[in-house]
PDB file of C-alpha atoms in Angstrom:
ATOM      1  CA  MET A 112     -83.925 137.061  60.728  1.00  0.00           C
ATOM      2  CA  ASN A 113     -80.872 137.431  62.972  1.00  0.00           C
ATOM      3  CA  ALA A 114     -77.585 135.593  62.488  1.00  0.00           C
ATOM      4  CA  GLU A 115     -78.273 133.021  65.206  1.00  0.00           C
ATOM      5  CA  THR A 116     -81.665 132.090  63.766  1.00  0.00           C
ATOM      6  CA  LEU A 117     -80.182 131.891  60.273  1.00  0.00           C
ATOM      7  CA  GLU A 118     -77.448 129.553  61.472  1.00  0.00           C
ATOM      8  CA  THR A 119     -80.055 127.306  63.094  1.00  0.00           C
ATOM      9  CA  GLU A 120     -82.129 127.240  59.902  1.00  0.00           C
ATOM     10  CA  LEU A 121     -79.107 126.359  57.768  1.00  0.00           C
ATOM     11  CA  HIS A 122     -77.787 123.729  60.172  1.00  0.00           C
ATOM     12  CA  ARG A 123     -81.139 121.924  60.335  1.00  0.00           C
ATOM     13  CA  ARG A 124     -81.383 121.635  56.579  1.00  0.00           C
ATOM     14  CA  ALA A 125     -77.724 120.649  56.218  1.00  0.00           C
ATOM     15  CA  ALA A 126     -78.458 117.766  58.586  1.00  0.00           C
ATOM     16  CA  GLU A 127     -81.369 116.710  56.346  1.00  0.00           C
ATOM     17  CA  VAL A 128     -79.043 116.618  53.342  1.00  0.00           C
ATOM     18  CA  HIS A 129     -76.401 114.650  55.251  1.00  0.00           C
ATOM     19  CA  THR A 130     -78.986 112.097  56.384  1.00  0.00           C
ATOM     20  CA  TYR A 131     -80.236 111.669  52.823  1.00  0.00           C
ATOM     21  CA  LEU A 132     -76.719 111.244  51.433  1.00  0.00           C
ATOM     22  CA  ASP A 133     -75.827 108.790  54.192  1.00  0.00           C
ATOM     23  CA  SER A 134     -78.895 106.727  53.305  1.00  0.00           C
ATOM     24  CA  TRP A 135     -78.041 106.920  49.606  1.00  0.00           C
ATOM     25  CA  PHE A 136     -74.508 105.644  50.230  1.00  0.00           C
ATOM     26  CA  ALA A 137     -75.850 102.840  52.431  1.00  0.00           C
ATOM     27  CA  SER A 138     -78.224 101.775  49.645  1.00  0.00           C
ATOM     28  CA  LEU A 139     -75.423 101.923  47.100  1.00  0.00           C
ATOM     29  CA  GLN A 140     -73.194  99.751  49.252  1.00  0.00           C
ATOM     30  CA  GLU A 141     -76.003  97.256  49.847  1.00  0.00           C
ATOM     31  CA  GLU A 142     -76.748  97.082  46.131  1.00  0.00           C
ATOM     32  CA  ARG A 143     -73.158  96.668  44.963  1.00  0.00           C
ATOM     33  CA  GLY A 144     -71.615  94.985  47.979  1.00  0.00           C
ATOM     34  CA  ASN A 145     -67.865  95.260  48.402  1.00  0.00           C
ATOM     35  CA  ALA A 146     -67.223  95.568  44.676  1.00  0.00           C
ATOM     36  CA  MET A 147     -66.528  99.295  44.977  1.00  0.00           C
ATOM     37  CA  GLY A 148     -64.125  98.856  47.897  1.00  0.00           C
ATOM     38  CA  ARG A 149     -61.647 101.702  48.224  1.00  0.00           C
ATOM     39  CA  LEU A 150     -63.461 103.801  45.603  1.00  0.00           C
ATOM     40  CA  PHE A 151     -66.631 103.774  47.704  1.00  0.00           C
ATOM     41  CA  GLU A 152     -64.666 104.760  50.809  1.00  0.00           C
ATOM     42  CA  SER A 153     -63.070 107.644  48.938  1.00  0.00           C
ATOM     43  CA  MET A 154     -66.441 108.896  47.645  1.00  0.00           C
ATOM     44  CA  ALA A 155     -68.020 108.728  51.091  1.00  0.00           C
ATOM     45  CA  TYR A 156     -64.979 110.310  52.767  1.00  0.00           C
ATOM     46  CA  SER A 157     -65.580 113.576  50.942  1.00  0.00           C
ATOM     47  CA  ALA A 158     -69.345 113.488  50.389  1.00  0.00           C
ATOM     48  CA  LEU A 159     -70.150 112.673  54.022  1.00  0.00           C
ATOM     49  CA  GLY A 160     -67.351 114.733  55.560  1.00  0.00           C
ATOM     50  CA  PRO A 161     -67.816 118.010  57.434  1.00  0.00           C
ATOM     51  CA  GLY A 162     -69.215 120.945  55.497  1.00  0.00           C
ATOM     52  CA  LYS A 163     -71.947 123.584  55.440  1.00  0.00           C
ATOM     53  CA  ARG A 164     -73.760 122.007  52.458  1.00  0.00           C
ATOM     54  CA  PHE A 165     -74.585 125.529  51.330  1.00  0.00           C
ATOM     55  CA  ARG A 166     -75.772 124.677  47.819  1.00  0.00           C
ATOM     56  CA  PRO A 167     -78.183 121.874  48.725  1.00  0.00           C
ATOM     57  CA  VAL A 168     -79.487 123.939  51.637  1.00  0.00           C
ATOM     58  CA  LEU A 169     -80.282 126.720  49.165  1.00  0.00           C
ATOM     59  CA  ALA A 170     -82.172 124.164  47.088  1.00  0.00           C
ATOM     60  CA  LEU A 171     -84.233 123.119  50.105  1.00  0.00           C
ATOM     61  CA  LEU A 172     -85.001 126.736  51.016  1.00  0.00           C
ATOM     62  CA  ALA A 173     -86.119 127.400  47.442  1.00  0.00           C
ATOM     63  CA  GLY A 174     -88.301 124.309  47.552  1.00  0.00           C
ATOM     64  CA  GLU A 175     -89.862 125.381  50.834  1.00  0.00           C
ATOM     65  CA  SER A 176     -90.582 128.806  49.351  1.00  0.00           C
ATOM     66  CA  LEU A 177     -92.677 127.005  46.733  1.00  0.00           C
ATOM     67  CA  LYS A 178     -94.329 124.632  49.241  1.00  0.00           C
ATOM     68  CA  THR A 179     -92.576 121.587  47.800  1.00  0.00           C
ATOM     69  CA  PRO A 180     -92.396 118.546  50.125  1.00  0.00           C
ATOM     70  CA  ILE A 181     -88.813 118.172  51.318  1.00  0.00           C
ATOM     71  CA  MET A 182     -88.563 114.565  50.129  1.00  0.00           C
ATOM     72  CA  LYS A 183     -89.323 115.751  46.614  1.00  0.00           C
ATOM     73  CA  THR A 184     -86.512 118.324  46.666  1.00  0.00           C
ATOM     74  CA  LEU A 185     -83.923 116.258  48.542  1.00  0.00           C
ATOM     75  CA  PRO A 186     -82.751 114.102  45.602  1.00  0.00           C
ATOM     76  CA  TRP A 187     -82.005 117.252  43.619  1.00  0.00           C
ATOM     77  CA  ALA A 188     -80.257 118.852  46.588  1.00  0.00           C
ATOM     78  CA  ALA A 189     -78.158 115.728  47.120  1.00  0.00           C
ATOM     79  CA  ALA A 190     -77.204 115.582  43.438  1.00  0.00           C
ATOM     80  CA  VAL A 191     -76.029 119.198  43.589  1.00  0.00           C
ATOM     81  CA  GLU A 192     -73.919 118.406  46.660  1.00  0.00           C
ATOM     82  CA  MET A 193     -72.389 115.377  44.938  1.00  0.00           C
ATOM     83  CA  VAL A 194     -71.349 117.529  41.986  1.00  0.00           C
ATOM     84  CA  HIS A 195     -69.925 120.162  44.325  1.00  0.00           C
ATOM     85  CA  THR A 196     -67.988 117.471  46.215  1.00  0.00           C
ATOM     86  CA  TYR A 197     -66.561 116.075  42.982  1.00  0.00           C
ATOM     87  CA  SER A 198     -65.322 119.553  42.076  1.00  0.00           C
ATOM     88  CA  LEU A 199     -63.594 119.959  45.443  1.00  0.00           C
ATOM     89  CA  ILE A 200     -61.840 116.596  45.146  1.00  0.00           C
ATOM     90  CA  HIS A 201     -60.521 117.506  41.705  1.00  0.00           C
ATOM     91  CA  ASP A 202     -59.639 121.100  42.680  1.00  0.00           C
ATOM     92  CA  ASP A 203     -57.430 119.790  45.493  1.00  0.00           C
ATOM     93  CA  LEU A 204     -55.370 117.530  43.214  1.00  0.00           C
ATOM     94  CA  PRO A 205     -51.689 118.402  42.610  1.00  0.00           C
ATOM     95  CA  CYS A 206     -52.402 119.245  38.962  1.00  0.00           C
ATOM     96  CA  MET A 207     -54.944 121.869  40.083  1.00  0.00           C
ATOM     97  CA  ASP A 208     -54.679 123.727  43.408  1.00  0.00           C
ATOM     98  CA  ASP A 209     -52.430 121.133  45.096  1.00  0.00           C
ATOM     99  CA  ASP A 210     -54.013 121.382  48.559  1.00  0.00           C
ATOM    100  CA  ASP A 211     -53.191 118.979  51.372  1.00  0.00           C
ATOM    101  CA  GLU A 212     -56.025 119.865  53.741  1.00  0.00           C
ATOM    102  CA  ARG A 213     -59.710 120.722  53.476  1.00  0.00           C
ATOM    103  CA  ARG A 214     -62.140 121.393  56.317  1.00  0.00           C
ATOM    104  CA  GLY A 215     -59.578 120.362  58.893  1.00  0.00           C
ATOM    105  CA  ARG A 216     -58.853 116.960  57.337  1.00  0.00           C
ATOM    106  CA  PRO A 217     -56.438 115.598  54.732  1.00  0.00           C
ATOM    107  CA  THR A 218     -57.721 116.151  51.204  1.00  0.00           C
ATOM    108  CA  ASN A 219     -59.039 113.093  49.397  1.00  0.00           C
ATOM    109  CA  HIS A 220     -55.860 112.364  47.454  1.00  0.00           C
ATOM    110  CA  LYS A 221     -53.846 112.611  50.678  1.00  0.00           C
ATOM    111  CA  ALA A 222     -56.200 110.320  52.586  1.00  0.00           C
ATOM    112  CA  PHE A 223     -56.235 107.813  49.703  1.00  0.00           C
ATOM    113  CA  ASP A 224     -54.140 108.441  46.575  1.00  0.00           C
ATOM    114  CA  GLU A 225     -54.354 110.591  43.456  1.00  0.00           C
ATOM    115  CA  ALA A 226     -55.812 107.928  41.174  1.00  0.00           C
ATOM    116  CA  THR A 227     -58.500 106.937  43.669  1.00  0.00           C
ATOM    117  CA  ALA A 228     -59.397 110.579  44.319  1.00  0.00           C
ATOM    118  CA  LEU A 229     -59.707 111.250  40.598  1.00  0.00           C
ATOM    119  CA  LEU A 230     -62.009 108.257  40.161  1.00  0.00           C
ATOM    120  CA  ALA A 231     -64.048 109.161  43.253  1.00  0.00           C
ATOM    121  CA  GLY A 232     -64.711 112.589  41.786  1.00  0.00           C
ATOM    122  CA  ASP A 233     -65.654 111.045  38.440  1.00  0.00           C
ATOM    123  CA  ALA A 234     -68.010 108.622  40.176  1.00  0.00           C
ATOM    124  CA  LEU A 235     -69.742 111.308  42.254  1.00  0.00           C
ATOM    125  CA  LEU A 236     -70.322 113.417  39.159  1.00  0.00           C
ATOM    126  CA  THR A 237     -71.868 110.609  37.141  1.00  0.00           C
ATOM    127  CA  GLU A 238     -73.857 109.125  40.037  1.00  0.00           C
ATOM    128  CA  ALA A 239     -75.448 112.556  40.566  1.00  0.00           C
ATOM    129  CA  PHE A 240     -77.065 112.355  37.144  1.00  0.00           C
ATOM    130  CA  GLY A 241     -78.166 108.796  37.845  1.00  0.00           C
ATOM    131  CA  LEU A 242     -79.831 109.961  41.052  1.00  0.00           C
ATOM    132  CA  ILE A 243     -81.745 112.670  39.176  1.00  0.00           C
ATOM    133  CA  GLY A 244     -82.920 110.213  36.529  1.00  0.00           C
ATOM    134  CA  GLU A 245     -84.092 107.700  39.108  1.00  0.00           C
ATOM    135  CA  ALA A 246     -85.809 110.206  41.403  1.00  0.00           C
ATOM    136  CA  TYR A 247     -87.621 112.295  38.797  1.00  0.00           C
ATOM    137  CA  SER A 248     -88.293 109.888  35.915  1.00  0.00           C
ATOM    138  CA  GLY A 249     -92.018 109.916  36.688  1.00  0.00           C
ATOM    139  CA  LEU A 250     -92.361 113.698  36.386  1.00  0.00           C
ATOM    140  CA  GLY A 251     -92.572 114.085  32.624  1.00  0.00           C
ATOM    141  CA  THR A 252     -89.884 116.396  31.273  1.00  0.00           C
ATOM    142  CA  THR A 253     -88.619 117.402  34.737  1.00  0.00           C
ATOM    143  CA  ALA A 254     -85.703 114.947  34.815  1.00  0.00           C
ATOM    144  CA  GLY A 255     -84.451 116.117  31.421  1.00  0.00           C
ATOM    145  CA  LYS A 256     -84.645 119.760  32.458  1.00  0.00           C
ATOM    146  CA  LEU A 257     -82.733 119.042  35.667  1.00  0.00           C
ATOM    147  CA  VAL A 258     -80.033 117.106  33.827  1.00  0.00           C
ATOM    148  CA  SER A 259     -79.609 120.029  31.445  1.00  0.00           C
ATOM    149  CA  VAL A 260     -79.378 122.601  34.257  1.00  0.00           C
ATOM    150  CA  LEU A 261     -76.818 120.565  36.192  1.00  0.00           C
ATOM    151  CA  ALA A 262     -74.763 119.670  33.112  1.00  0.00           C
ATOM    152  CA  GLN A 263     -74.487 123.331  32.143  1.00  0.00           C
ATOM    153  CA  ALA A 264     -73.511 124.272  35.695  1.00  0.00           C
ATOM    154  CA  ALA A 265     -70.836 121.578  35.935  1.00  0.00           C
ATOM    155  CA  GLY A 266     -69.348 121.472  32.438  1.00  0.00           C
ATOM    156  CA  ALA A 267     -67.509 123.749  30.050  1.00  0.00           C
ATOM    157  CA  GLN A 268     -70.226 126.386  30.408  1.00  0.00           C
ATOM    158  CA  GLY A 269     -69.888 126.230  34.189  1.00  0.00           C
ATOM    159  CA  MET A 270     -67.408 124.982  36.783  1.00  0.00           C
ATOM    160  CA  VAL A 271     -64.983 123.262  34.423  1.00  0.00           C
ATOM    161  CA  GLY A 272     -64.842 126.280  32.144  1.00  0.00           C
ATOM    162  CA  GLY A 273     -64.382 128.581  35.121  1.00  0.00           C
ATOM    163  CA  GLN A 274     -61.549 126.480  36.504  1.00  0.00           C
ATOM    164  CA  SER A 275     -59.829 126.542  33.118  1.00  0.00           C
ATOM    165  CA  LEU A 276     -60.067 130.337  32.950  1.00  0.00           C
ATOM    166  CA  ASP A 277     -58.854 130.629  36.541  1.00  0.00           C
ATOM    167  CA  LEU A 278     -55.784 128.488  35.860  1.00  0.00           C
ATOM    168  CA  ALA A 279     -54.959 130.657  32.845  1.00  0.00           C
ATOM    169  CA  ALA A 280     -55.376 133.812  34.933  1.00  0.00           C
ATOM    170  CA  GLU A 281     -53.159 132.371  37.663  1.00  0.00           C
ATOM    171  CA  LYS A 282     -50.437 131.740  35.104  1.00  0.00           C
ATOM    172  CA  ALA A 283     -50.785 135.290  33.749  1.00  0.00           C
ATOM    173  CA  GLY A 284     -50.798 136.793  37.247  1.00  0.00           C
ATOM    174  CA  ARG A 285     -53.572 139.243  36.443  1.00  0.00           C
ATOM    175  CA  VAL A 286     -57.000 139.253  34.801  1.00  0.00           C
ATOM    176  CA  SER A 287     -59.360 141.933  33.481  1.00  0.00           C
ATOM    177  CA  LEU A 288     -62.355 142.892  35.601  1.00  0.00           C
ATOM    178  CA  GLU A 289     -64.698 141.481  32.965  1.00  0.00           C
ATOM    179  CA  ASP A 290     -62.851 138.152  32.892  1.00  0.00           C
ATOM    180  CA  LEU A 291     -62.712 138.058  36.693  1.00  0.00           C
ATOM    181  CA  GLU A 292     -66.494 138.286  36.908  1.00  0.00           C
ATOM    182  CA  ARG A 293     -66.753 135.602  34.230  1.00  0.00           C
ATOM    183  CA  ILE A 294     -64.482 133.274  36.222  1.00  0.00           C
ATOM    184  CA  HIS A 295     -66.558 133.763  39.370  1.00  0.00           C
ATOM    185  CA  GLU A 296     -69.802 133.335  37.439  1.00  0.00           C
ATOM    186  CA  LEU A 297     -68.700 130.037  35.911  1.00  0.00           C
ATOM    187  CA  LYS A 298     -66.578 128.521  38.664  1.00  0.00           C
ATOM    188  CA  THR A 299     -68.872 129.307  41.594  1.00  0.00           C
ATOM    189  CA  GLY A 300     -72.031 131.093  40.536  1.00  0.00           C
ATOM    190  CA  ARG A 301     -73.357 128.549  38.052  1.00  0.00           C
ATOM    191  CA  LEU A 302     -73.800 125.742  40.598  1.00  0.00           C
ATOM    192  CA  ILE A 303     -75.334 128.079  43.186  1.00  0.00           C
ATOM    193  CA  ARG A 304     -77.704 129.277  40.487  1.00  0.00           C
ATOM    194  CA  ALA A 305     -78.468 125.695  39.488  1.00  0.00           C
ATOM    195  CA  ALA A 306     -79.288 124.725  43.082  1.00  0.00           C
ATOM    196  CA  VAL A 307     -82.220 127.133  43.368  1.00  0.00           C
ATOM    197  CA  GLU A 308     -83.209 127.051  39.698  1.00  0.00           C
ATOM    198  CA  GLY A 309     -83.464 123.269  39.800  1.00  0.00           C
ATOM    199  CA  ALA A 310     -85.536 123.358  42.985  1.00  0.00           C
ATOM    200  CA  ALA A 311     -88.023 125.603  41.181  1.00  0.00           C
ATOM    201  CA  ILE A 312     -88.121 123.146  38.267  1.00  0.00           C
ATOM    202  CA  VAL A 313     -88.775 120.280  40.698  1.00  0.00           C
ATOM    203  CA  ALA A 314     -91.695 122.331  42.070  1.00  0.00           C
ATOM    204  CA  GLU A 315     -92.985 122.774  38.504  1.00  0.00           C
ATOM    205  CA  ALA A 316     -93.038 126.521  39.132  1.00  0.00           C
ATOM    206  CA  PRO A 317     -93.951 129.034  36.399  1.00  0.00           C
ATOM    207  CA  ALA A 318     -91.139 130.054  34.045  1.00  0.00           C
ATOM    208  CA  LYS A 319     -91.059 133.539  35.585  1.00  0.00           C
ATOM    209  CA  THR A 320     -90.407 132.076  39.038  1.00  0.00           C
ATOM    210  CA  VAL A 321     -87.720 129.717  37.730  1.00  0.00           C
ATOM    211  CA  ALA A 322     -85.992 132.689  36.071  1.00  0.00           C
ATOM    212  CA  ALA A 323     -86.204 134.761  39.262  1.00  0.00           C
ATOM    213  CA  PHE A 324     -84.572 131.991  41.292  1.00  0.00           C
ATOM    214  CA  ALA A 325     -81.873 131.621  38.627  1.00  0.00           C
ATOM    215  CA  GLN A 326     -81.105 135.344  38.829  1.00  0.00           C
ATOM    216  CA  TYR A 327     -81.077 135.253  42.628  1.00  0.00           C
ATOM    217  CA  GLY A 328     -78.641 132.337  42.665  1.00  0.00           C
ATOM    218  CA  ALA A 329     -76.367 133.933  40.074  1.00  0.00           C
ATOM    219  CA  ARG A 330     -76.123 137.254  41.920  1.00  0.00           C
ATOM    220  CA  LEU A 331     -75.770 135.610  45.331  1.00  0.00           C
ATOM    221  CA  GLY A 332     -72.940 133.457  43.988  1.00  0.00           C
ATOM    222  CA  LEU A 333     -71.099 136.498  42.650  1.00  0.00           C
ATOM    223  CA  ALA A 334     -71.710 138.390  45.893  1.00  0.00           C
ATOM    224  CA  PHE A 335     -70.084 135.552  47.846  1.00  0.00           C
ATOM    225  CA  GLN A 336     -66.986 135.710  45.672  1.00  0.00           C
ATOM    226  CA  ILE A 337     -66.737 139.491  46.018  1.00  0.00           C
ATOM    227  CA  ALA A 338     -67.042 139.198  49.799  1.00  0.00           C
ATOM    228  CA  ASP A 339     -64.312 136.542  49.735  1.00  0.00           C
ATOM    229  CA  ASP A 340     -62.059 138.976  47.846  1.00  0.00           C
ATOM    230  CA  ILE A 341     -62.556 141.569  50.582  1.00  0.00           C
ATOM    231  CA  LEU A 342     -61.769 139.062  53.327  1.00  0.00           C
ATOM    232  CA  ASP A 343     -58.791 137.591  51.454  1.00  0.00           C
ATOM    233  CA  SER A 344     -57.285 141.051  50.927  1.00  0.00           C
ATOM    234  CA  ALA A 345     -57.391 141.699  54.654  1.00  0.00           C
ATOM    235  CA  GLN A 346     -55.551 138.443  55.351  1.00  0.00           C
ATOM    236  CA  ASP A 347     -53.170 138.042  52.422  1.00  0.00           C
ATOM    237  CA  GLY A 348     -52.912 141.430  50.752  1.00  0.00           C
ATOM    238  CA  GLN A 349     -53.946 142.273  47.208  1.00  0.00           C
ATOM    239  CA  ASP A 350     -54.016 139.762  44.376  1.00  0.00           C
ATOM    240  CA  GLY A 351     -53.973 140.658  40.692  1.00  0.00           C
ATOM    241  CA  ARG A 352     -56.959 138.343  40.263  1.00  0.00           C
ATOM    242  CA  SER A 353     -59.271 140.160  42.672  1.00  0.00           C
ATOM    243  CA  TYR A 354     -61.815 142.959  42.703  1.00  0.00           C
ATOM    244  CA  ILE A 355     -59.609 144.783  45.213  1.00  0.00           C
ATOM    245  CA  ALA A 356     -56.771 145.001  42.672  1.00  0.00           C
ATOM    246  CA  HIS A 357     -59.092 146.617  40.130  1.00  0.00           C
ATOM    247  CA  LEU A 358     -61.405 148.751  42.255  1.00  0.00           C
ATOM    248  CA  GLY A 359     -59.773 149.173  45.649  1.00  0.00           C
ATOM    249  CA  LEU A 360     -61.489 148.304  48.920  1.00  0.00           C
ATOM    250  CA  GLU A 361     -64.233 150.934  48.803  1.00  0.00           C
ATOM    251  CA  GLY A 362     -64.996 150.287  45.145  1.00  0.00           C
ATOM    252  CA  THR A 363     -65.261 146.576  45.849  1.00  0.00           C
ATOM    253  CA  ARG A 364     -67.640 147.208  48.742  1.00  0.00           C
ATOM    254  CA  GLU A 365     -69.801 149.297  46.426  1.00  0.00           C
ATOM    255  CA  ILE A 366     -69.916 146.488  43.881  1.00  0.00           C
ATOM    256  CA  LEU A 367     -70.812 144.028  46.650  1.00  0.00           C
ATOM    257  CA  ALA A 368     -73.688 146.263  47.741  1.00  0.00           C
ATOM    258  CA  SER A 369     -74.918 146.592  44.157  1.00  0.00           C
ATOM    259  CA  VAL A 370     -74.792 142.865  43.389  1.00  0.00           C
ATOM    260  CA  SER A 371     -76.443 142.075  46.730  1.00  0.00           C
ATOM    261  CA  GLU A 372     -79.283 144.443  45.882  1.00  0.00           C
ATOM    262  CA  GLU A 373     -79.717 142.696  42.535  1.00  0.00           C
ATOM    263  CA  ALA A 374     -80.157 139.423  44.431  1.00  0.00           C
ATOM    264  CA  ARG A 375     -82.816 141.051  46.637  1.00  0.00           C
ATOM    265  CA  VAL A 376     -84.663 142.446  43.632  1.00  0.00           C
ATOM    266  CA  ALA A 377     -84.768 138.979  42.055  1.00  0.00           C
ATOM    267  CA  LEU A 378     -86.052 137.468  45.301  1.00  0.00           C
ATOM    268  CA  ASN A 379     -88.799 140.083  45.494  1.00  0.00           C
ATOM    269  CA  GLU A 380     -90.237 138.538  42.324  1.00  0.00           C
ATOM    270  CA  ILE A 381     -90.875 135.278  44.186  1.00  0.00           C
ATOM    271  CA  PRO A 382     -94.049 135.150  46.307  1.00  0.00           C
ATOM    272  CA  HIS A 383     -93.441 133.786  49.808  1.00  0.00           C
ATOM    273  CA  ALA A 384     -89.656 133.527  49.401  1.00  0.00           C
ATOM    274  CA  HIS A 385     -88.145 132.008  52.532  1.00  0.00           C
ATOM    275  CA  PRO A 386     -86.795 134.681  54.931  1.00  0.00           C
ATOM    276  CA  ALA A 387     -83.492 132.796  55.150  1.00  0.00           C
ATOM    277  CA  LEU A 388     -82.864 133.514  51.462  1.00  0.00           C
ATOM    278  CA  TYR A 389     -82.989 137.238  52.226  1.00  0.00           C
ATOM    279  CA  ALA A 390     -80.968 136.795  55.410  1.00  0.00           C
ATOM    280  CA  LEU A 391     -78.171 135.081  53.479  1.00  0.00           C
ATOM    281  CA  ILE A 392     -77.733 138.189  51.326  1.00  0.00           C
ATOM    282  CA  ASP A 393     -77.385 140.410  54.392  1.00  0.00           C
ATOM    283  CA  TRP A 394     -75.134 137.954  56.220  1.00  0.00           C
ATOM    284  CA  ASN A 395     -72.769 137.676  53.269  1.00  0.00           C
ATOM    285  CA  GLN A 396     -72.605 141.437  52.802  1.00  0.00           C
ATOM    286  CA  ASN A 397     -71.524 141.906  56.417  1.00  0.00           C
ATOM    287  CA  ARG A 398     -69.576 138.744  57.168  1.00  0.00           C
ATOM    288  CA  GLU A 399     -66.117 138.854  58.676  1.00  0.00           C
ATOM    289  CA  LYS A 400     -64.956 135.330  57.823  1.00  0.00           C
TER     290      LYS A 400
END
């Protein structure tokens, strides 16, 4: 699959996720009226704003690999995107990364205010679990499994824990290679892993297939962070919290190739894996931005 075809595949599925989220927000507003006011506007501002929707798109591709109807996977994909959006809102706050702009627009706390942004993130996180419970309550233990996967990806064992380690590393100015991989695994990799792992759970796939998707997502997530390190070093120079600082450019490229191959090996364990899942590995390994 060439880059142009891959982009088309990703864009089409991102549009499906956006449409679903837009409908979900419309239903929420109809149900609760104007009671949410500015909070609702803040939630929608970030959740429905521009973005690639990479994580939910991965979930849809995993679901398609397992022949799952898209409407069965979409609630899970949307919940993953809501959790990702919450994390971005909170990451941008002055007490975290203190960013004023994201995706060409003012960050949430700049468009609204810090308190509203904080609450919007909180609301998106909790509503994501409500969406899972409502959508999958009729599928036996599926809802409970999905809640567990997403909670681990988002909490102290995942994004929150990774952000905490990253803030500590930023203060120290340098981090060990082992801790660097741990930060990337928790802060970024866990939710990417959860996206595809959860889609396999929705499909009621065998445990071996669920594990293969989890491994694919984990290695792909790490590969994305390593590629980002390479690109960031070209733009901003070396950082003590990067693979480049530890291994140099060539060593980092070797690690990227190795981790990318691990993602391919995991995908090979999945019958009829969508070609776009393979293409994403190759695209990331060779991307220039």
